Structures are given as structure tokens and as C-alpha cells.
Short mmCIF file of C-alpha atoms in Angstrom, two decimals:
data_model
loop_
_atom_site.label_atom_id
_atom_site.label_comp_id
_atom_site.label_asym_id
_atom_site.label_seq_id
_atom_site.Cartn_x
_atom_site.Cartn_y
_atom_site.Cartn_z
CA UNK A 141 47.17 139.53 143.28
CA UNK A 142 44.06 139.37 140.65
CA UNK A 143 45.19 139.54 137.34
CA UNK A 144 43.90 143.19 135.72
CA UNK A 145 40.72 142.09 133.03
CA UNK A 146 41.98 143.16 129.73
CA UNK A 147 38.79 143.42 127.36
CA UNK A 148 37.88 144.91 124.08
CA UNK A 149 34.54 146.58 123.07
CA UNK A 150 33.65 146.10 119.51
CA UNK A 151 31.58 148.87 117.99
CA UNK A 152 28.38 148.07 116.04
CA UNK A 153 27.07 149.16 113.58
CA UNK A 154 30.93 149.51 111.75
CA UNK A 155 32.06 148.72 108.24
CA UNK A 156 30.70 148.72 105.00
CA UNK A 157 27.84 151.18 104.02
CA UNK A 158 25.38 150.59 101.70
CA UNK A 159 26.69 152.98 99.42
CA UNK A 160 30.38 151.38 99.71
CA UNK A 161 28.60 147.78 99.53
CA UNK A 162 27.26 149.10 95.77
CA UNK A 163 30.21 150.73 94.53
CA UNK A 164 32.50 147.99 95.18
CA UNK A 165 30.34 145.74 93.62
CA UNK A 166 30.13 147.62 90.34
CA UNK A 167 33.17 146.91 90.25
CA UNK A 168 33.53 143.23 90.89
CA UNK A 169 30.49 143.04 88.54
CA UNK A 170 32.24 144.53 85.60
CA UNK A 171 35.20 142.96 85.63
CA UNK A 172 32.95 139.76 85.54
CA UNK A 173 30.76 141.31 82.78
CA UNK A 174 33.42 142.65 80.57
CA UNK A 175 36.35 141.29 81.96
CA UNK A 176 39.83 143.28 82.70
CA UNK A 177 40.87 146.01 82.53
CA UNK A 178 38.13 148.08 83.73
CA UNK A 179 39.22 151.56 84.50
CA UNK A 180 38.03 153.78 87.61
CA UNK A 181 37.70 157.23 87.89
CA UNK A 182 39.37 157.79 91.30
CA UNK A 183 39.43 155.72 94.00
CA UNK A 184 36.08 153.40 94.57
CA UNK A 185 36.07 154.21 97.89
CA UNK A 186 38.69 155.71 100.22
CA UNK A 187 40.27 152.45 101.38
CA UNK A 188 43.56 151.35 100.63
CA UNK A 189 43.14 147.31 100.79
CA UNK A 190 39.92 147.74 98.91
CA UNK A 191 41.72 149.23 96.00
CA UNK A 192 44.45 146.97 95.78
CA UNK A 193 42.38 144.07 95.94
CA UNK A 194 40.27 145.24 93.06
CA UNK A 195 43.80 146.27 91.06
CA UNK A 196 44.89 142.72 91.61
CA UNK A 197 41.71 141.35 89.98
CA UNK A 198 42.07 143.76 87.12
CA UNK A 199 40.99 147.53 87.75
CA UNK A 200 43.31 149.99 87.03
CA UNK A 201 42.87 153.51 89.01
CA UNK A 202 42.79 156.71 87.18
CA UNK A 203 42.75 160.31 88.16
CA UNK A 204 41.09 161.79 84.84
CA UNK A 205 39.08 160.51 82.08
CA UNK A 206 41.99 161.40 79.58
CA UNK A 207 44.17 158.52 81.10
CA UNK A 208 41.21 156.32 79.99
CA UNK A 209 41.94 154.83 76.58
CA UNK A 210 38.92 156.05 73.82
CA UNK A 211 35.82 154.02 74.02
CA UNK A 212 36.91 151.92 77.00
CA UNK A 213 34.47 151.24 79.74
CA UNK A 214 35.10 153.57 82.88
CA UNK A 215 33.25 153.71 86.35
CA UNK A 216 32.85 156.94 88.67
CA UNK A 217 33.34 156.25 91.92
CA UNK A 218 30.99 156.33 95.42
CA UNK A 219 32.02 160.14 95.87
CA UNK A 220 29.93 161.29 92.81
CA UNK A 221 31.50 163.61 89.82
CA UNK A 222 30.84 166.98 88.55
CA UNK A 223 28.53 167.03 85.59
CA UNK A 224 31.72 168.49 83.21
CA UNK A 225 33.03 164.61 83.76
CA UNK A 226 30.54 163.44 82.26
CA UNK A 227 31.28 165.46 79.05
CA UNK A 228 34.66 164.62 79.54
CA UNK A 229 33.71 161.05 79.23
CA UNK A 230 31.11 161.22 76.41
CA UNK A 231 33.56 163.24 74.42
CA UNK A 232 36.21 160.38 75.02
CA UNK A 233 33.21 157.99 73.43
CA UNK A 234 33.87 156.62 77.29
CA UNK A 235 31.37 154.20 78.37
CA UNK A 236 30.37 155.08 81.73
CA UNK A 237 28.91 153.42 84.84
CA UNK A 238 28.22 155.76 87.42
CA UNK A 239 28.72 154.47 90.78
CA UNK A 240 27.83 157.46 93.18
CA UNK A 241 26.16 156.69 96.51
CA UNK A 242 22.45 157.36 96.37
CA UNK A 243 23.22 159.81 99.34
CA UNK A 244 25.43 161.40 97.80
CA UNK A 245 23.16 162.28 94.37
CA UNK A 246 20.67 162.96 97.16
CA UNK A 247 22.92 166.26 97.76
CA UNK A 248 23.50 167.03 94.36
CA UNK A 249 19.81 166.83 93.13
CA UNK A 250 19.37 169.26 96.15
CA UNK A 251 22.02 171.71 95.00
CA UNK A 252 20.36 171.94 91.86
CA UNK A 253 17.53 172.91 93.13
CA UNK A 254 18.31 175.44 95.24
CA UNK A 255 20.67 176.79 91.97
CA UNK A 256 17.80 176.86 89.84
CA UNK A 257 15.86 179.05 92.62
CA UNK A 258 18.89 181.19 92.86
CA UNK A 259 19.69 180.55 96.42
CA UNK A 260 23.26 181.18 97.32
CA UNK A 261 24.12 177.94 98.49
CA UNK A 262 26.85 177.04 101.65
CA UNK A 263 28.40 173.63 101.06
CA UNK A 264 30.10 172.53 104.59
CA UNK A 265 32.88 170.29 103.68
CA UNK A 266 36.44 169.68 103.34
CA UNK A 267 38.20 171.73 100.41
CA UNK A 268 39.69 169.25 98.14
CA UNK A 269 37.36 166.45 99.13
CA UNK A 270 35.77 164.40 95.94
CA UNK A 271 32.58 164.59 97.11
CA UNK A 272 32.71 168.25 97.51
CA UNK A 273 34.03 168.84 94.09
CA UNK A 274 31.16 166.95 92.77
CA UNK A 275 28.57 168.62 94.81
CA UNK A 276 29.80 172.19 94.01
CA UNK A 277 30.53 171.32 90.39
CA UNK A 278 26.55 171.43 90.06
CA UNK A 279 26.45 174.53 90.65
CA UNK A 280 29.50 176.58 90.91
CA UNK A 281 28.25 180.11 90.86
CA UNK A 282 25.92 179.85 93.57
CA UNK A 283 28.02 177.45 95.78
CA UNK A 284 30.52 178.64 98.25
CA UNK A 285 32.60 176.24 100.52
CA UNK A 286 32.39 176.53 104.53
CA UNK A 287 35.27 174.18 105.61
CA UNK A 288 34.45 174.08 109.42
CA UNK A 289 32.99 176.83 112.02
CA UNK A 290 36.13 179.48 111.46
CA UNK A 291 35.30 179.35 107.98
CA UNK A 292 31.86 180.73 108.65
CA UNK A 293 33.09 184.13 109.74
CA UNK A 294 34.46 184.70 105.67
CA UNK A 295 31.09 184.17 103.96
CA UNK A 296 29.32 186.83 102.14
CA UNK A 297 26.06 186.25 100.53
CA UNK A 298 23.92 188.16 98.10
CA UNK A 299 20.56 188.05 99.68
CA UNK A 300 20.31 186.65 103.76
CA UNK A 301 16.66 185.85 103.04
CA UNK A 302 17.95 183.24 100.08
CA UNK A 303 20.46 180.85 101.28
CA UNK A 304 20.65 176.93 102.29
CA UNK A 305 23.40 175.05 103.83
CA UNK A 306 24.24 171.61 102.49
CA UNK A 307 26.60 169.29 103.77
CA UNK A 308 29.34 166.78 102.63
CA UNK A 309 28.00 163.58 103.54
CA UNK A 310 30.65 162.07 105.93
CA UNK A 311 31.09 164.84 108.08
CA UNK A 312 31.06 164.77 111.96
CA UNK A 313 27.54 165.57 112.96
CA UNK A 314 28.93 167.62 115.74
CA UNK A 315 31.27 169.85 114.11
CA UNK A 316 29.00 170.48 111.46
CA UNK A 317 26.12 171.66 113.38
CA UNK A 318 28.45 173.57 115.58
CA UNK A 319 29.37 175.10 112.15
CA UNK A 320 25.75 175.78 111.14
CA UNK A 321 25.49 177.70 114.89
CA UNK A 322 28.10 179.93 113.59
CA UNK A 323 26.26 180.74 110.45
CA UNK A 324 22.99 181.41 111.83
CA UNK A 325 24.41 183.89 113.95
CA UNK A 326 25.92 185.86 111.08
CA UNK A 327 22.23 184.65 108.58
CA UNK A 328 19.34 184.34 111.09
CA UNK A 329 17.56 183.22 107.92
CA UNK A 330 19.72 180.84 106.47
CA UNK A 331 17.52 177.39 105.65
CA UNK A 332 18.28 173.41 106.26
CA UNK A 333 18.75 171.29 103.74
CA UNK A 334 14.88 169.36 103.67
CA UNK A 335 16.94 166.29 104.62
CA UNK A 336 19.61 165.53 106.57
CA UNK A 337 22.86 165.47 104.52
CA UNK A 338 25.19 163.19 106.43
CA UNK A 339 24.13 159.72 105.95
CA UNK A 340 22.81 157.01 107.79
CA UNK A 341 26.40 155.13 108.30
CA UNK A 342 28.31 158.27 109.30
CA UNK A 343 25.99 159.11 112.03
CA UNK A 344 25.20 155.35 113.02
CA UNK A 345 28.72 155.14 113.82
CA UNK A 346 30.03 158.41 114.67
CA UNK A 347 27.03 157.49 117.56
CA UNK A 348 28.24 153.92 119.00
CA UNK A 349 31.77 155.16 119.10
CA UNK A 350 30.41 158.17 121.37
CA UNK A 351 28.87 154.88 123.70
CA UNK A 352 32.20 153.11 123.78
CA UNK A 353 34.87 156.29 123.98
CA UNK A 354 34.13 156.97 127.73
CA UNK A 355 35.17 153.51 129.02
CA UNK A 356 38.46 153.26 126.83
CA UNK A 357 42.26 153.97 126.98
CA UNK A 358 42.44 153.40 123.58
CA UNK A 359 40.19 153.47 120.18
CA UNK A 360 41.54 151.66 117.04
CA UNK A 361 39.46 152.68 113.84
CA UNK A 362 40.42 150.82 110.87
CA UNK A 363 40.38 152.75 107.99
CA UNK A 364 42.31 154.81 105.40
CA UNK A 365 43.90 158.72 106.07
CA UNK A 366 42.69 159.64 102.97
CA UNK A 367 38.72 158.54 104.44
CA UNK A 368 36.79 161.62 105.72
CA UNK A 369 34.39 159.71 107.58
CA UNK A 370 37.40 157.26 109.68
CA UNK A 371 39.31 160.49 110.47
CA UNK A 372 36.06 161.80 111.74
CA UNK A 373 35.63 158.91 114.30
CA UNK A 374 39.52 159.12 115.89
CA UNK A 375 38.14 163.05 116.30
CA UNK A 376 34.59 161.83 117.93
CA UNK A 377 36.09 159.19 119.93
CA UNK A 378 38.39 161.48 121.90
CA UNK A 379 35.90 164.22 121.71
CA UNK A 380 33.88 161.64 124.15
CA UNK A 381 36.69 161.00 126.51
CA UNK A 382 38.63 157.92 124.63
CA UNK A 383 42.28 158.42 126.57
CA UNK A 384 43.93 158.01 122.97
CA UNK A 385 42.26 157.03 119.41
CA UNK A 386 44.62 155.81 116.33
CA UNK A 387 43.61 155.04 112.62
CA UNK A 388 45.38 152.18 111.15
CA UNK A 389 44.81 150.30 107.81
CA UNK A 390 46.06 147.23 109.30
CA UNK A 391 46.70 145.31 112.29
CA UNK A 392 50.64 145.25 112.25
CA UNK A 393 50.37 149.16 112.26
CA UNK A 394 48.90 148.94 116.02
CA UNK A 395 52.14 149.78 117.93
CA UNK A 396 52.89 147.47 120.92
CA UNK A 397 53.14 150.77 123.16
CA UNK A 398 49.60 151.69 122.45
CA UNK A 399 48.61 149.18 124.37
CA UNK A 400 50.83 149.42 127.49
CA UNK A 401 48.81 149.79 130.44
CA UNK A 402 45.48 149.47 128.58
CA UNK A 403 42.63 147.93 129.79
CA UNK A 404 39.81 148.30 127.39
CA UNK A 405 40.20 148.81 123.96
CA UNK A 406 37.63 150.20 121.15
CA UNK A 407 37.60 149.12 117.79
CA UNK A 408 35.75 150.65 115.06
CA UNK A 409 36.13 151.03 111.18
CA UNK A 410 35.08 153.50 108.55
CA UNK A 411 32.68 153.17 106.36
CA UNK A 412 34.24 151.59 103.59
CA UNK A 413 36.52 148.99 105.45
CA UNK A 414 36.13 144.87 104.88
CA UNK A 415 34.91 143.21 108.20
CA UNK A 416 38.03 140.79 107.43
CA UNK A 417 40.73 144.09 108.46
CA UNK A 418 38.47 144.44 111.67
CA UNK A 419 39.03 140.72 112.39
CA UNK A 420 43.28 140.40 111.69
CA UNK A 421 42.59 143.54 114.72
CA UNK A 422 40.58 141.51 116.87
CA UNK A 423 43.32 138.83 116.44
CA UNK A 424 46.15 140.78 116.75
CA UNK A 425 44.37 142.25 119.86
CA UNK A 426 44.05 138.89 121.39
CA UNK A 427 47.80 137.41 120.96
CA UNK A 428 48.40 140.75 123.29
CA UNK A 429 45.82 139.65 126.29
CA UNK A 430 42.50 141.50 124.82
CA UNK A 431 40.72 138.44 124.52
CA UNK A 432 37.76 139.28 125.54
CA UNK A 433 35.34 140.95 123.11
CA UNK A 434 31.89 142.48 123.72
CA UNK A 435 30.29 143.86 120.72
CA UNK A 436 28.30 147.33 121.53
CA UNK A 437 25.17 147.53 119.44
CA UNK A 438 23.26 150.99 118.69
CA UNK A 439 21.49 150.91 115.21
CA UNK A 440 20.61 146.98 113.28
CA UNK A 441 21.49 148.60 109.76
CA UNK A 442 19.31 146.92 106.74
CA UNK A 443 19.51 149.60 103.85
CA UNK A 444 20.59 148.32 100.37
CA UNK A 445 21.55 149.51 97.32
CA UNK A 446 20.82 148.06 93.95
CA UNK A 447 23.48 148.37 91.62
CA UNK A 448 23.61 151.12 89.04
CA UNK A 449 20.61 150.77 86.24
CA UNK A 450 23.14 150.84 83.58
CA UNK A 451 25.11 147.69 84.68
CA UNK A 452 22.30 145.93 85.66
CA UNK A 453 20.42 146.02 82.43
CA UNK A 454 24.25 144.65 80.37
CA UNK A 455 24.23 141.78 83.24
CA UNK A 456 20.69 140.91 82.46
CA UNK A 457 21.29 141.23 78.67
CA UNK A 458 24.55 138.82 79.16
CA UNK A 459 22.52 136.00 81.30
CA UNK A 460 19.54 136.45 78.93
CA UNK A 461 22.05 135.87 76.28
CA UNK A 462 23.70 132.73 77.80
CA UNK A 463 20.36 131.08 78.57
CA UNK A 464 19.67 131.32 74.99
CA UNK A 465 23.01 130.09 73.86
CA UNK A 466 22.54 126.99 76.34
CA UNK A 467 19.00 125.90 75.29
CA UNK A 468 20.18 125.88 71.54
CA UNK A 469 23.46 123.62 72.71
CA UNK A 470 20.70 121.37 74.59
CA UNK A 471 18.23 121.25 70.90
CA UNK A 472 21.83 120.47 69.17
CA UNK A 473 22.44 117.95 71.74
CA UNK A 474 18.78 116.67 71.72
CA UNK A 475 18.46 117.22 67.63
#
């Protein structure tokens, strides 16, 4: 009797964004500029073992700028912020470091726009959502929320001929344009945003999962509940004919009968998940049989972000200022 192949395929591109990449490293930054405690507005990014690592080094999480004690040093997180936090914060004397994704401020330059041509404007997103707060606090009269296609039926507009639709970034790309069907229909006229609005990283890897899904019993994504765009690809993986899909922040959560009579098994992660999680599954994976690993490749992601302008002129300030400090201990030395 041939012993059944047990394999796993390993989606690429998975993981850290850009955008994630940045806003974790503001952080790690500033607790090396300023040292601890360095408060955040919100969670970084939507990922529970990024948060407590960064708590253990000396962040502490907040929820509003008033927990923030006058005149500390606080940073907004990847998901952007309304512009009324950022009177919250100067009022506070607060000093901020702002580390939205570039995506993201991509959508909220756009919403201002559109505002200041009077367009009514349909933000598709999830209520609640931090980056959907942020977006519509740019322009609250002229946004209205469209969470999903049933929600298109209940929008009413003031002129058909003037009105965009803008997007949450970590959407699925599926739903959402199946949501944008349902709005044409009711506004023939209604306009595209002039770029697309869900990013790079949600797309790259809503798209490999689609590649893998087919051939699997099972998809594990790593990544938090509270993470729009890792809920999104349990959704697109059984949309494309995964048997099951599960979301787990770590490998001990993968249940034992999960795997019974498995064999092939996808693993993905959200966009702001640590390769090292991904690994501990590949492990755990591996001590049950799934030894075998082929990586699936779609996209070869290279886009950076440099870290915000206001951190990065303090860290050039502080090494400009400890170059100075060491040639003058060198002319003591020398003197």
C-alpha cells in the first residue's frame, strides 16, 4: 500500500506590507530615539504578537489621545486618523509621529478632493473599521458608508451626475467590485476612484491564495480576527474551492482534527504578520506529516517605505549629534 503524499503549498507573496514594514518600524525607531515609554494611538497594525512584542520593549497602547500624558511623544498608527486627532493631539501639546500607510493617505488626499468639488462621496468599507473612520473623518458631510453589496440598495445621493466610490484599502477585490456592480445599477454615473484603492499587498495575496485554494483541504492564514485584510483571505480561499480555511495567530491554535484526512495544506498570512509565526506553522505542520513544502509564487514584491519625515529628521539630528560629541572626545583624547 503507497503511503498517501502529505504536502503543503506555501503562498507567496504573504506577510509584511510595505506599509506594515514602516509602521512597525516607527516604532522600534522611537523607542531607540527617545527611549520608553512611547505611546500609540491604537494598535500599529492589527496583529496581536506584533503588539505585544512592541509592549514588551516599551510601547504602551492607547485608544485616545487623552490617555496620553501632556507633551509626551505619541504615534498614529498604519490605519491613518481623522484630522480632529490631530487637534486632539496638538491641544494635548502631544508630539506626534504619524505613521499612516502611504496607501492609505493616498485615499484620504482623494476624499478631499472629491469634498472640495462637492461630490457625494461612497466609502466601501467595514463600519467601525480604523481606516474607515479616518477616511470619512475627512470629510464627513459628503461621505456615506457602503458596507458590502446589500448596503448599496440604502444609498441616496444628492446629484447622480456627482458621485465617486472610494474604497477601504484591505478589502476583498471581489466583493468590492461586486459591490460597485450594485451601485452602478442604481448610479449609471457614479465615477472610480483615479486609482485603485486596495493596495498592492491585499490584492497580491488575495491573488496567490485564489492559485493555491483549488488544490487544498485546508487553508491556514496566520493572522489576527481583528485584521480586515486576513479575514478577507479565509473568505477568498473558500470562495476558490479551499475544502475548509481557518485563521489562527499561532501554530498551537491549528487543531489536530483540521488536519485529519488532509492532504495538501495552504498557508498564508495577512499583511501585517512576522514571517517567524508562518515558520512555528510550517513546523508545527511538519511534526504532523506535511513535510513537504512548495512555495507558490505570483507577484516578486519590492515596494518600500521610508519612514515618516518627522522621525527621520530627530534620528538624523541625534546621529549628527553623536558624531559631534565623538570627534570632540577623540580632540580631548588627542589634545
Amino acid at each position: 500500500m503507497t503511503e498517501i503524499r502529505k504536502r503543503v503549498l506555501l503562498a507567496k507573496p504573504r506577510g509584511y506590507c510595505a506599509g506594515v514594514d514602516r509602521a512597525v518600524q516607527t516604532v522600534e525607531e522611537a523607542l531607540k530615539l527617545y527611549g520608553p515609554p512611547i505611546y500609540v494611538r491604537k494598535q500599529i497594525v492589527h496583529n496581536k504578537h506584533v503588539v505585544s512584542t512592541l509592549e514588551a520593549r516599551g510601547a504602551i497602547f492607547v485608544e485616545e489621545n487623552e490617555e496620553v500624558p501632556e507633551g509626551a511623544i505619541v504615534i498614529f498608527s498604519a490605519h491613518g486618523v481623522a484630522p480632529e486627532v490631530y487637534e486632539q493631539a496638538k491641544a494635548r501639546s502631544l508630539k506626534a509621529i504619524d505613521a499612516t500607510c502611504p496607501l492609505v493617505t493616498k485615499v484620504h488626499q482623494e476624499a478631499k478632493r472629491f469634498a472640495a468639488d462637492d461630490y457625494d462621496i461612497l466609502l466601501i468599507g467595514h463600519e467601525g473599521h480604523e481606516e474607515v473612520i479616518g477616511t470619512a473623518g475627512e470629510a464627513p458631510a459628503h461621505v456615506q458608508l457602503v458596507d458590502g453589496p446589500d448596503d448599496a440598495d440604502k444609498v441616496t445621493v444628492r446629484d447622480p451626475s456627482k458621485v465617486v466610490w472610494l474604497s477601504q484599502t484591505t478589502l476583498s477585490v471581489d466583493e468590492t467590485m461586486e459591490t460597485v456592480a450594485r451601485l452602478k445599477q442604481r448610479l449609471p454615473l457614479l465615477q472610480s476612484p483615479p486609482s485603485d484603492d486596495i493596495c498592492y499587498a491585499t490584492q497580491n495575496r488575495q491573488h496567490v491564495v485564489k492559485q493555491i485554494a483549488p488544490d487544498c483541504d485546508v487553508v491556514i492564514v496566520v493572522g489576527s480576527r481583528n485584521s480586515s485584510n486576513s479575514v478577507r483571505l479565509v473568505e477568498v480561499a473558500l470562495d476558490a474551492g479551499a475544502r475548509a480555511g481557518h485563521l489562527v495567530d499561532y501554530a498551537h491554535e491549528i487543531a489536530d482534527e483540521w488536519l485529519e484526512g488532509a492532504t495538501t495544506v495552504g498557508v498564508t498570512s495577512g499583511a501585517s504578520v512576522p514571517d517567524e509565526l508562518v515558520m512555528q506553522v510550517l513546523e508545527h505542520l511538519a511534526a504532523r506529516g506535511f513535510g513537504d513544502v512548495a512555495e507558490v509564487t505570483t507577484a516578486d514584491e519590492r515596494l518600500t517605505f521610508s519612514l515618516p519625515q518627522e522621525l527621520k529628521r530627530e534620528m538624523k539630528a541625534a546621529a549628527a549629534a553623536r558624531s559631534k560629541e565623538a570627534a570632540a572626545l577623540v580632540a580631548d583624547q588627542l589634545g
